[in-house]
Short mmCIF file of C-alpha atoms and ligand atoms in Angstrom, two decimals:
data_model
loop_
_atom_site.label_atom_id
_atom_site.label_comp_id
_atom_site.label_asym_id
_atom_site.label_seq_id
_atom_site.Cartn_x
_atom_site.Cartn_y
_atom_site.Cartn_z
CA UNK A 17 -33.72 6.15 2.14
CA UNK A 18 -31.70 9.13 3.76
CA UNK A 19 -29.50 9.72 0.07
CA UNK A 20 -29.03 8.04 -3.24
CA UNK A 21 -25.71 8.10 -4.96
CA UNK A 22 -24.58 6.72 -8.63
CA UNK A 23 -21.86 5.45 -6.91
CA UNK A 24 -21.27 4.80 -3.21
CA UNK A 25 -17.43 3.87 -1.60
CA UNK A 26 -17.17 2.68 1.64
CA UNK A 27 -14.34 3.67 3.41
CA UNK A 28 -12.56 6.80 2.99
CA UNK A 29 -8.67 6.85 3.62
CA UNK A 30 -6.26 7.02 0.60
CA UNK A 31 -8.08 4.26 -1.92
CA UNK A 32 -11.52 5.27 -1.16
CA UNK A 33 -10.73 8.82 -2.09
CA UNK A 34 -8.28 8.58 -5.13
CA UNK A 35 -11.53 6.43 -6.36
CA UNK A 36 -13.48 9.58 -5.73
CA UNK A 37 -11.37 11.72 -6.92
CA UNK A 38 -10.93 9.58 -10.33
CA UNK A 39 -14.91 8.44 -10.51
CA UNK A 40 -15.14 12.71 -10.88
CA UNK A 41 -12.55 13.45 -13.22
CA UNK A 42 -14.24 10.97 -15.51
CA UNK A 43 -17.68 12.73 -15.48
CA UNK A 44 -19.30 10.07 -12.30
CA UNK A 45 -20.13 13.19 -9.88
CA UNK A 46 -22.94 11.84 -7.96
CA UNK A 47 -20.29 10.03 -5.76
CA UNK A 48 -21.11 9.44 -1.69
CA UNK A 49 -17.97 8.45 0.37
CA UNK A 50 -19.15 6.88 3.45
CA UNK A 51 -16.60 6.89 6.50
CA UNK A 52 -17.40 5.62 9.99
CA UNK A 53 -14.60 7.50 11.83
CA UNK A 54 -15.30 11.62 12.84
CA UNK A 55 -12.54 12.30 10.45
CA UNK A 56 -11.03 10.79 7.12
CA UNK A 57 -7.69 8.65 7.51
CA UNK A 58 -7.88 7.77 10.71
CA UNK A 59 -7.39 3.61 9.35
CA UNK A 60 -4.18 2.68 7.56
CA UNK A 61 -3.69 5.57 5.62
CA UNK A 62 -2.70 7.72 8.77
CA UNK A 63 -0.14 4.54 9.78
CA UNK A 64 1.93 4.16 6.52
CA UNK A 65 5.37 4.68 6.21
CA UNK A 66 4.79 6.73 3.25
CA UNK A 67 7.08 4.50 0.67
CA UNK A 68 6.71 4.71 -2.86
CA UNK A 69 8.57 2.29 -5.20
CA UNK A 70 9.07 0.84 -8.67
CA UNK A 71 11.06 -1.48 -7.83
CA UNK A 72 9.06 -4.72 -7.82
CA UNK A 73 9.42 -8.02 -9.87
CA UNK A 74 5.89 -8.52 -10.99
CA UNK A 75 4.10 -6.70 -14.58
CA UNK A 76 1.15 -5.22 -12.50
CA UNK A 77 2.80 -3.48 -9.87
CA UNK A 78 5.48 -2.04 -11.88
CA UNK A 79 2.85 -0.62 -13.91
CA UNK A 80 0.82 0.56 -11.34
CA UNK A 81 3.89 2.42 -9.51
CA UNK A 82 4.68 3.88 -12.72
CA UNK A 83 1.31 5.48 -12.83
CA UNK A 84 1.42 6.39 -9.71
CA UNK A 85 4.69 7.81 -9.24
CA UNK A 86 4.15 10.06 -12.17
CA UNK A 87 1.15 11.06 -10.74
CA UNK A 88 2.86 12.11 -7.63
CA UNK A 89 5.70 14.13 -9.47
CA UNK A 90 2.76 16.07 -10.57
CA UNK A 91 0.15 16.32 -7.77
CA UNK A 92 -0.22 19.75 -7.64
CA UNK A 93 -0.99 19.95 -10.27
CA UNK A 94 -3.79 17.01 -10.76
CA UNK A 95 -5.21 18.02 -7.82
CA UNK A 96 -4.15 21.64 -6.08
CA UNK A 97 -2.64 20.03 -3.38
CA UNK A 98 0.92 18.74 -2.18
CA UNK A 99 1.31 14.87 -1.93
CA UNK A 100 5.46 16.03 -0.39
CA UNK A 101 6.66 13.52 -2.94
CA UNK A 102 10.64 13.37 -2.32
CA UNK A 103 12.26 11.23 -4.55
CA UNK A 104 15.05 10.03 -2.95
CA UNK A 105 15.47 6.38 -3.87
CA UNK A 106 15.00 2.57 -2.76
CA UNK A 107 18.24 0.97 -2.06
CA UNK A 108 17.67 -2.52 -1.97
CA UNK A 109 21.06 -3.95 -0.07
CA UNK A 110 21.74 -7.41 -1.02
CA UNK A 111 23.31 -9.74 1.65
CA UNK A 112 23.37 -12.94 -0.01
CA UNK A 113 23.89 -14.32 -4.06
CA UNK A 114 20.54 -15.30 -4.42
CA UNK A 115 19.52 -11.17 -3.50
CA UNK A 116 21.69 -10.28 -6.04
CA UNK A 117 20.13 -12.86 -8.06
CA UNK A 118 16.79 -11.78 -7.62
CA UNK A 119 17.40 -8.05 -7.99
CA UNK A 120 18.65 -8.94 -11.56
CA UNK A 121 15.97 -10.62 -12.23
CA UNK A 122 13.48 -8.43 -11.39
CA UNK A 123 15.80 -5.29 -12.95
CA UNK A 124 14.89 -7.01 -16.57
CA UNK A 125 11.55 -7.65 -16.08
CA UNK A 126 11.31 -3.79 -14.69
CA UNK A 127 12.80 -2.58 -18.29
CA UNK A 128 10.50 -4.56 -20.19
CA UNK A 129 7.86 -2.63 -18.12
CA UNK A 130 9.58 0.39 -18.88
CA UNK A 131 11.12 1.16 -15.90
CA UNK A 132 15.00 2.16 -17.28
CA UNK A 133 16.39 4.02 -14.20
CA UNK A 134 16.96 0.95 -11.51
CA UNK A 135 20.74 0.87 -11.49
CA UNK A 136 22.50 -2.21 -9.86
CA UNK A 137 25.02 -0.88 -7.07
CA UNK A 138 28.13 -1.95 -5.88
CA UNK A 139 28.95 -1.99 -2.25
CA UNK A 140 31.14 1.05 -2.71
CA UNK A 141 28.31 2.87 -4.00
CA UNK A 142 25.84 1.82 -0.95
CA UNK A 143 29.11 2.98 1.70
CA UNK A 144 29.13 6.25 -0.28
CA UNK A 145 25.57 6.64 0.18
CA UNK A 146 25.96 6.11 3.50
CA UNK A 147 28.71 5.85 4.90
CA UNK A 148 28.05 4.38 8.43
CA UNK A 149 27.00 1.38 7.34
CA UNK A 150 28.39 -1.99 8.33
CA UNK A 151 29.16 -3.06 5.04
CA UNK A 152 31.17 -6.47 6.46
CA UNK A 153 28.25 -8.81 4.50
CA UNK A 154 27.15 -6.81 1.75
CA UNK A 155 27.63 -8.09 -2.00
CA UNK A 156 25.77 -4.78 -3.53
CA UNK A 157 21.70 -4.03 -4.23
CA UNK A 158 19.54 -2.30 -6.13
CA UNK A 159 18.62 1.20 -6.59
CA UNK A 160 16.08 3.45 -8.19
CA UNK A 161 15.98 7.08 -8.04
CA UNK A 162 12.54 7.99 -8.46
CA UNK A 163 11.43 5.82 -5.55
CA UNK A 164 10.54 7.55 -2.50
CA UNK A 165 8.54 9.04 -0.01
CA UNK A 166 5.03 10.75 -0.18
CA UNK A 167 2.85 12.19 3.12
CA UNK A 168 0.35 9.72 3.02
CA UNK A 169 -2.44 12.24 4.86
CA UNK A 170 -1.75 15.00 1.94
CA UNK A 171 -1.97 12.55 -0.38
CA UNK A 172 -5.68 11.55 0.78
CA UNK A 173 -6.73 15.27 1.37
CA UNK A 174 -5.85 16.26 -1.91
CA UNK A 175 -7.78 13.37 -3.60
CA UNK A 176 -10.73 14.28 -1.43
CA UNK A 177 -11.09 17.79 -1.69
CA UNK A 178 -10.60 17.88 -5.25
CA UNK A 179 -13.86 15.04 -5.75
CA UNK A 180 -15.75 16.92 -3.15
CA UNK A 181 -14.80 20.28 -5.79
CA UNK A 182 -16.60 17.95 -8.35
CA UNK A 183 -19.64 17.33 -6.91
CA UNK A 184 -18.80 14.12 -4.30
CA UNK A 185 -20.46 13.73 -0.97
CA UNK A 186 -18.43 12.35 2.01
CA UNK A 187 -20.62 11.39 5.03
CA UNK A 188 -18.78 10.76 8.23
CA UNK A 189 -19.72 9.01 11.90
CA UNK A 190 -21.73 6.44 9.51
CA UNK A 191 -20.69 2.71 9.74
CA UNK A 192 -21.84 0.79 7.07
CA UNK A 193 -23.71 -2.07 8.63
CA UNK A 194 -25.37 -3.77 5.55
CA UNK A 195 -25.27 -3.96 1.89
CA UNK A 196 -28.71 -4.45 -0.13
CA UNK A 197 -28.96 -6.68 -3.26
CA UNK A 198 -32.10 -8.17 -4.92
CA UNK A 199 -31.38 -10.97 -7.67
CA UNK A 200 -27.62 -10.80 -7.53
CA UNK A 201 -27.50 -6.77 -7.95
CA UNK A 202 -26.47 -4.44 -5.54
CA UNK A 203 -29.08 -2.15 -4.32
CA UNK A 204 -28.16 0.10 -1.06
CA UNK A 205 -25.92 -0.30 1.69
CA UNK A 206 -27.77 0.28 5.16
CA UNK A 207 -25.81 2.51 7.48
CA UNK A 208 -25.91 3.60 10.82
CA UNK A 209 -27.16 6.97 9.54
CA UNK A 210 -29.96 5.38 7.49
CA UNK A 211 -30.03 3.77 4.47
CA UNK A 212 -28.53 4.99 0.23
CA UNK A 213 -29.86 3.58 -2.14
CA UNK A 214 -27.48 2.87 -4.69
CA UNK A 215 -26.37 0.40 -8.34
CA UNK A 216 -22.42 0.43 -7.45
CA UNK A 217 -20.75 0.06 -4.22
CA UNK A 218 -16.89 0.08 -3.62
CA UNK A 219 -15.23 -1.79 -1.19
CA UNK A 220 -12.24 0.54 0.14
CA UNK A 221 -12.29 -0.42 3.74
CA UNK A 222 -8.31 -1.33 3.67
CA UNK A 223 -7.93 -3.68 6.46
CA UNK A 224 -11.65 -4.28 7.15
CA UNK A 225 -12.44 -5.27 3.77
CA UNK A 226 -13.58 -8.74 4.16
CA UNK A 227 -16.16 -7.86 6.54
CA UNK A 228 -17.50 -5.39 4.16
CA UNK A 229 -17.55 -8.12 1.44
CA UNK A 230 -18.99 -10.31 3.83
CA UNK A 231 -21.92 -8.29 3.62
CA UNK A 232 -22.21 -8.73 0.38
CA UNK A 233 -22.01 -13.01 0.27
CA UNK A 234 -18.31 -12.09 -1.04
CA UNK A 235 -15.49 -14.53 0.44
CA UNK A 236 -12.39 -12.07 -0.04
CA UNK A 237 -9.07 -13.29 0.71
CA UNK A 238 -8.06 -9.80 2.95
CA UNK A 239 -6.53 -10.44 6.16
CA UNK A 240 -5.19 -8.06 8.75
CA UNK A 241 -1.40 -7.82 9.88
CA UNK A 242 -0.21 -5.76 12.39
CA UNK A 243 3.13 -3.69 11.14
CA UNK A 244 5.29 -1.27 13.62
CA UNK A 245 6.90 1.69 12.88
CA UNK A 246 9.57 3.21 15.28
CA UNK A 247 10.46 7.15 14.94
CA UNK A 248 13.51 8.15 16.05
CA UNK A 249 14.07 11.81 18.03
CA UNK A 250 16.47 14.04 15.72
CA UNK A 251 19.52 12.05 14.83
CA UNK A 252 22.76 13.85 13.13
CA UNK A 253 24.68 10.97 13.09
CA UNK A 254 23.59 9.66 9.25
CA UNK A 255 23.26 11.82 6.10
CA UNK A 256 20.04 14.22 5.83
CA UNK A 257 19.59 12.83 2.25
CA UNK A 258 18.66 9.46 2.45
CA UNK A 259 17.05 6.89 0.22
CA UNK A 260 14.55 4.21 1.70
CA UNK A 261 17.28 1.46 2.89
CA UNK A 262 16.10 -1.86 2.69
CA UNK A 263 18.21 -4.64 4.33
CA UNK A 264 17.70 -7.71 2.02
CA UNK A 265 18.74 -10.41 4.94
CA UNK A 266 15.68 -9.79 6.98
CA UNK A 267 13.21 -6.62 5.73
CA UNK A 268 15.21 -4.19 8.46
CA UNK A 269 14.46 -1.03 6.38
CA UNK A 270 14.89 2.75 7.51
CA UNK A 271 14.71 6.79 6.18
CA UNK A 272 14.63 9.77 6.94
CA UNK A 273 11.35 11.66 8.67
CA UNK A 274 12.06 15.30 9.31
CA UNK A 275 15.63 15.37 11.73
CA UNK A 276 14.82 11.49 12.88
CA UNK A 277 15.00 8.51 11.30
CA UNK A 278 11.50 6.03 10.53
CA UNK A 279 12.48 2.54 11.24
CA UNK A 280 10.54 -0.88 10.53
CA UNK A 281 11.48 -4.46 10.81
CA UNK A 282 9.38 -7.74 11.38
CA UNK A 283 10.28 -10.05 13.26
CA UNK A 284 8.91 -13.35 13.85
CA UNK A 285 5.82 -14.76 12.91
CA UNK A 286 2.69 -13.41 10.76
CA UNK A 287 -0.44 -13.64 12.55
CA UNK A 288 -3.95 -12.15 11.57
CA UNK A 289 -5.50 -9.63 13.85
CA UNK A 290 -6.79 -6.02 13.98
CA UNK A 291 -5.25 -5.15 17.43
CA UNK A 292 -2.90 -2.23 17.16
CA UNK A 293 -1.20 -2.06 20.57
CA UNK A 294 1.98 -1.07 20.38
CA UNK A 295 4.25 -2.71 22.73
CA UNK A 296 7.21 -0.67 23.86
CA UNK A 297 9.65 -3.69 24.19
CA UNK A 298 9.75 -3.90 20.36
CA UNK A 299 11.70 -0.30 20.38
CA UNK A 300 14.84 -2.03 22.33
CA UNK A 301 14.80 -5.48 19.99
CA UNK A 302 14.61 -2.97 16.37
CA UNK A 303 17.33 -0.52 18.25
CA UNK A 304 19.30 -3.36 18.52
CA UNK A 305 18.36 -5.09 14.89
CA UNK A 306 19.49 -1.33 13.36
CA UNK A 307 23.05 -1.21 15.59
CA UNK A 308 23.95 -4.19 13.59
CA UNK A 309 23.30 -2.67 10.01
CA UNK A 310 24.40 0.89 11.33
CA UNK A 311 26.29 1.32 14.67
CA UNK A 312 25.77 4.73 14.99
CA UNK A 313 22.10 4.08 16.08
CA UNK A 314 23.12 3.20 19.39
CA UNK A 315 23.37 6.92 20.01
CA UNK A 316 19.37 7.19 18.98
CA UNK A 317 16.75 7.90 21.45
CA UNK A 318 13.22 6.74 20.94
CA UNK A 319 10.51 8.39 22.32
CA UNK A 320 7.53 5.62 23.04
CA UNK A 321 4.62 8.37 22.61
CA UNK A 322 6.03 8.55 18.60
CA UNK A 323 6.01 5.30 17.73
CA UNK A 324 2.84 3.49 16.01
CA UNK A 325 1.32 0.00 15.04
CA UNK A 326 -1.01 0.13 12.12
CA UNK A 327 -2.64 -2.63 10.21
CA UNK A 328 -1.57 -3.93 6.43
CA UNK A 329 -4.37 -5.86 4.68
CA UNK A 330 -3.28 -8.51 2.95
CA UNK A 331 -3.76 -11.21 -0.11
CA UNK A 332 -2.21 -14.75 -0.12
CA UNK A 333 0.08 -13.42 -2.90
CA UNK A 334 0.45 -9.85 -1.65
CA UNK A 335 -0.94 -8.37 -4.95
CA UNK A 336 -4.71 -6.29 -4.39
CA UNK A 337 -7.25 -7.45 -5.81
CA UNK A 338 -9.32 -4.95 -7.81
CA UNK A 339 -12.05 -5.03 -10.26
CA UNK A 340 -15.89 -6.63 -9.92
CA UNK A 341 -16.83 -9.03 -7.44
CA UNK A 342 -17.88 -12.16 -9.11
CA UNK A 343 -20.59 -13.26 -7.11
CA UNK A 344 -22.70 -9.83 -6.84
CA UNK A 345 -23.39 -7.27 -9.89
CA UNK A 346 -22.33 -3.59 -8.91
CA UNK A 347 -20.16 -4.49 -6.22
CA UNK A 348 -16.59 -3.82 -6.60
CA UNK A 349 -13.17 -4.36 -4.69
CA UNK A 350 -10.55 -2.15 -4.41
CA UNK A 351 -8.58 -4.29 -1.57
CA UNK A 352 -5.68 -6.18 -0.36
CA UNK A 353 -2.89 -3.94 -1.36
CA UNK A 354 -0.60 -6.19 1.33
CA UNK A 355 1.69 -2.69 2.04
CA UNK A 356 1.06 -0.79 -1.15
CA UNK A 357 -2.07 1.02 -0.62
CA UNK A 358 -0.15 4.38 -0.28
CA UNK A 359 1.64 4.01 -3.64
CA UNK A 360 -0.46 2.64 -5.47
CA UNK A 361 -3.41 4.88 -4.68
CA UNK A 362 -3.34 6.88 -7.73
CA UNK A 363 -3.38 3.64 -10.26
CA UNK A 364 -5.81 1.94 -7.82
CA UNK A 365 -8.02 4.90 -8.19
CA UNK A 366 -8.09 5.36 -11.85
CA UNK A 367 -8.62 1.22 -12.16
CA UNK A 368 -11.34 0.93 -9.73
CA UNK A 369 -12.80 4.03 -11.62
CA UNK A 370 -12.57 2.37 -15.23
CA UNK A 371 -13.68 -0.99 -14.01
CA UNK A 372 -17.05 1.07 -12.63
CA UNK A 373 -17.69 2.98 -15.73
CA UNK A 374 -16.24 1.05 -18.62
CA UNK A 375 -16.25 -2.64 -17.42
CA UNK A 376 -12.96 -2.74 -18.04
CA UNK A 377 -9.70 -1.87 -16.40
CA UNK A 378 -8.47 0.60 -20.00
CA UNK A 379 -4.97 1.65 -18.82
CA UNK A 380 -3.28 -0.69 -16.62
CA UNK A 381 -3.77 -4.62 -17.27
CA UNK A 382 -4.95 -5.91 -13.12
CA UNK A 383 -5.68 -9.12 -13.87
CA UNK A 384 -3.32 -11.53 -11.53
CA UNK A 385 -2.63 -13.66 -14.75
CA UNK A 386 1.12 -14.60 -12.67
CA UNK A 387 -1.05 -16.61 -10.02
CA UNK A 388 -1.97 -18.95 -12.89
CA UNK A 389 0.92 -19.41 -14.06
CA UNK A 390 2.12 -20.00 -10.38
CA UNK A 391 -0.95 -22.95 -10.63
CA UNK A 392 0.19 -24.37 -13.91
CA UNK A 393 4.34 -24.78 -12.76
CA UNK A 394 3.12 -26.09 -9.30
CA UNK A 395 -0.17 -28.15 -9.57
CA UNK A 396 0.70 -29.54 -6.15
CA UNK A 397 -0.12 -26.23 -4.68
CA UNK A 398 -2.87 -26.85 -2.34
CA UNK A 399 -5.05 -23.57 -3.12
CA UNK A 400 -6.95 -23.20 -6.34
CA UNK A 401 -7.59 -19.66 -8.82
CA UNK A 402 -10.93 -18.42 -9.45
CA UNK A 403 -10.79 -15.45 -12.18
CA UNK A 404 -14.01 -14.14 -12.68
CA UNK A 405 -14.14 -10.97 -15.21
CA UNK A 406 -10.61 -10.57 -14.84
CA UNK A 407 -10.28 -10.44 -10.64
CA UNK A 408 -8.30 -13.21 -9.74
CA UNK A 409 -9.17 -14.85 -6.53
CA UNK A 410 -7.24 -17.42 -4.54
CA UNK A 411 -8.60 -20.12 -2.31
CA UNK A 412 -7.91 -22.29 -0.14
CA UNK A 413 -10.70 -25.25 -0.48
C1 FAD B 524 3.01 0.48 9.62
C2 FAD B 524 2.56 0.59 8.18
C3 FAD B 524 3.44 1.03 7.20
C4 FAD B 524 3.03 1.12 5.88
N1 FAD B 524 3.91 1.60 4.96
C5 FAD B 524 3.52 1.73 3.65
C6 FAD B 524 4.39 2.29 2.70
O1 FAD B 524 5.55 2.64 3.00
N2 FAD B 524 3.94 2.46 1.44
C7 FAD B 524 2.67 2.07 1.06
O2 FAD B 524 2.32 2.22 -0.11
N3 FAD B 524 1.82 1.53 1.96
C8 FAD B 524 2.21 1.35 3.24
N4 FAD B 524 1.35 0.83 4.16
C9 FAD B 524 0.04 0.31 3.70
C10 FAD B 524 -0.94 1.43 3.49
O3 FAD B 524 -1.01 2.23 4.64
C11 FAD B 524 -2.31 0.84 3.15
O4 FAD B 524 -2.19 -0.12 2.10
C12 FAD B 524 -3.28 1.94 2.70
O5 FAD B 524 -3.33 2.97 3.66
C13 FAD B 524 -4.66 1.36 2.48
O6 FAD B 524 -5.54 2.44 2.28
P1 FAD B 524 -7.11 2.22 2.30
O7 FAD B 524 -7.73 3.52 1.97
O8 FAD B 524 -7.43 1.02 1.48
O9 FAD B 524 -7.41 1.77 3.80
P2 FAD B 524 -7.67 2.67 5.11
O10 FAD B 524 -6.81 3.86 5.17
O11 FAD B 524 -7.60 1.73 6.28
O12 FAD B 524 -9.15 3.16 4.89
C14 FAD B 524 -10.24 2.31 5.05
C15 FAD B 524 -11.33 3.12 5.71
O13 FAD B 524 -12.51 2.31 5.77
C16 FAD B 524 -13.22 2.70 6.91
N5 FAD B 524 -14.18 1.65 7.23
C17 FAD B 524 -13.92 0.36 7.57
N6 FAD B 524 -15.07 -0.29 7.80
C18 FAD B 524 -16.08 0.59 7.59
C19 FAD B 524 -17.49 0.51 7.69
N7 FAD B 524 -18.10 -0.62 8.05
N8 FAD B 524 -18.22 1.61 7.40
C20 FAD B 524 -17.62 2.77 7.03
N9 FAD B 524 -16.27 2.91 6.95
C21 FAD B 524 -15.52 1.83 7.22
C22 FAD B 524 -12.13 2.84 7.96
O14 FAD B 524 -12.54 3.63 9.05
C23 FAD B 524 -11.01 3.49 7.15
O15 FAD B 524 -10.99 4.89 7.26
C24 FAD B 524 1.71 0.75 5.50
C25 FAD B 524 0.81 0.33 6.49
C26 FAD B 524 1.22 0.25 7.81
C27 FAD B 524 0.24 -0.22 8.84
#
């Protein structure tokens, strides 16, 4: 054994750190990160877009962006660092009834999470928020103020440095290769930097997670999907002050980054892989999707060399899945955040951390109870719910 560790989380972008950074706070400093890449972030966390939101239509990730968007209002605070939170809204632009529909639907079940401040908007209101819009189809949409936009790297430094200010380790160039149990309990992971013995291991390899779980004898339902991102050059042609603008009719969505503008759209169909290539064709079919929405961006230029494919992991139901792995003791998830990991790293942090050193998630309620009830109003559904210990799995027998 090179090390031994109370606690020992594999992977160290934004999860594996806020875990780190949480474990820490809580009085768990004998914490090792282990990272294969030279450098920390270098997976999804260095890819995101950077959105942070409230706005969503299910108990458990309304919660957990109300955590975490607190937590970014205060960063600096928690942690000495800046996460570059800007609150400057989700608009949500509705193209159809049934958006509108849905928006108001979710807009109650946000209050009764406590989320007050989503406002529904008229089309006026998204024209006067920006005004170059083709407005031609829109009914209205949704908005929220104090959704936004956080630097996803910041965000990970600042978890990192302040665990490593507490006592954890983070060992770098080591791929974990192997993880040691005897009679169901986790013992070590093997790396390629010799072995650490260890009771708990995390899982907070993002997109790679089900080979880490794999490892274990744990069949996690984590798949990787590739995403594109497009970054304008600077572009004067739409307001400075922008909120995230998300085009209900097919996921086109766009915002400000420094003087250009970050746009993402996807098109066609989902397919599992872990190759990032970006292709360059893809800039002149989203240029194209975004003329329709907003004319104006036929004047944008697009240089190739700042544009970027990165990987999402995620679940059949796009909710993560964190908490104990049934099958092994002392192995936990913190996985599958299907395009949330970046807002949702502070809550996924302090979850992980509680489920680790209390057995229980104490301040936000994970368990995926809406996937049984999904089961119970659709028994035709051809995939079945384990919940073990309050981690709700879904399979496909
Ligand atoms: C294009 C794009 C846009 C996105 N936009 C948003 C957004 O707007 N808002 C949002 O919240 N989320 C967004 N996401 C999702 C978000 O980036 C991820 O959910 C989040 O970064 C996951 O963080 P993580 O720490 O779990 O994974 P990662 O950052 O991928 O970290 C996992 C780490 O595990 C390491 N690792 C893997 N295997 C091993 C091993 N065997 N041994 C040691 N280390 C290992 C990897 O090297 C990596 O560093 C976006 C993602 C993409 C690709």
């Amino acid at each position: 054994m090179i090390e031994t560790a109370d606690v020992v989380i594999i992977g160290g972008g934004i999860v594996g750190s806020s875990i780190a950074y949480h474990l820490t706070g809580m009085g768990c400093t004998n914490v090792l990160i282990i990272e294969r890449e030279a450098q920390q972030g270098l997976g999804s966390t260095a890819k995101s877009a950077g959105g942070v939101r409230a706005q969503f239509a299910t108990a458990v990730n309304i919660e957990m962006s109300r955590y975490s968007i607190d937590f970014f209002s205060r960063f600096e605070e928690l942690t000495g660092n800046t996460a570059q939170y800007r609150p400057h809204g989700y608009l949500f632009v509705a193209t159809r009834q049934a958006h509108l529909d849905y928006l108001a639907a979710n807009r109650q079940i946000q209050a009764a999470h406590g989320l007050t401040n989503v406002q529904a908007v008229t089309r006026d209101d998204i024209v006067s928020l920006i005004p170059q819009i083709n407005s031609d189809d829109i009914l209205g949409g949704s908005f929220c103020p104090t959704d936004g936009f956080v630097d996803p790297y910041s965000v990970m430094v600042g978890f990192a440095q302040r665990a490593k200010e507490r006592g954890a380790r983070v060992l770098l160039d080591a791929e974990v290769t192997g993880i040691k149990t005897d009679s169901g309990k986790v013992k070590g992971v093997e790396t390629s930097r010799g072995d650490v013995a260890t009771p708990a291991v995390v899982n907070a390899a993002g997109p790679w997670a089900k080979l880490i779980a794999g490892m274990a004898g744990v069949a996690l339902p984590v798949e990787p999907l590739r995403r594109k991102l497009v970054h304008t050059q600077a572009f004067d042609r739409i307001p400075m002050h922008l909120p995230m603008v998300i085009d209900m009719t097919d996921g086109f969505h766009f915002r400000r980054e420094g003087a250009g503008v970050l746009l993402a759209w996807h098109e066609g169909k989902d397919e599992f892989t872990f190759d990032t290539t970006f292709d360059d064709e893809f800039i002149e079919r989203i240029l194209t999707r975004a003329v329709e929405r907003v004319p104006v961006f036929a004047d944008a230029e697009v240089n190739p060399r700042r544009c970027w494919a990165g990987l999402y992991e995620v679940t059949p139901d796009h909710h993560a899945i964190i908490g104990p792995a049934p099958e092994v003791a002392g192995f936990y998830l913190a996985n599958g955040f299907s395009g949330h990991g970046v807002m949702h790293s502070p809550a996924s942090g302090l979850v992980a951390a509680e489920w680790i050193l209390y057995g229980e998630p104490r301040t936000i309620d994970v368990h995926v109870r809406h996937l049984r009830e999904k089961l119970e109003h659709d028994p035709s559904e051809p995939e079945f719910i384990l919940t073990v210990r309050g981690v709700g799995y879904r399979f496909r027998p």
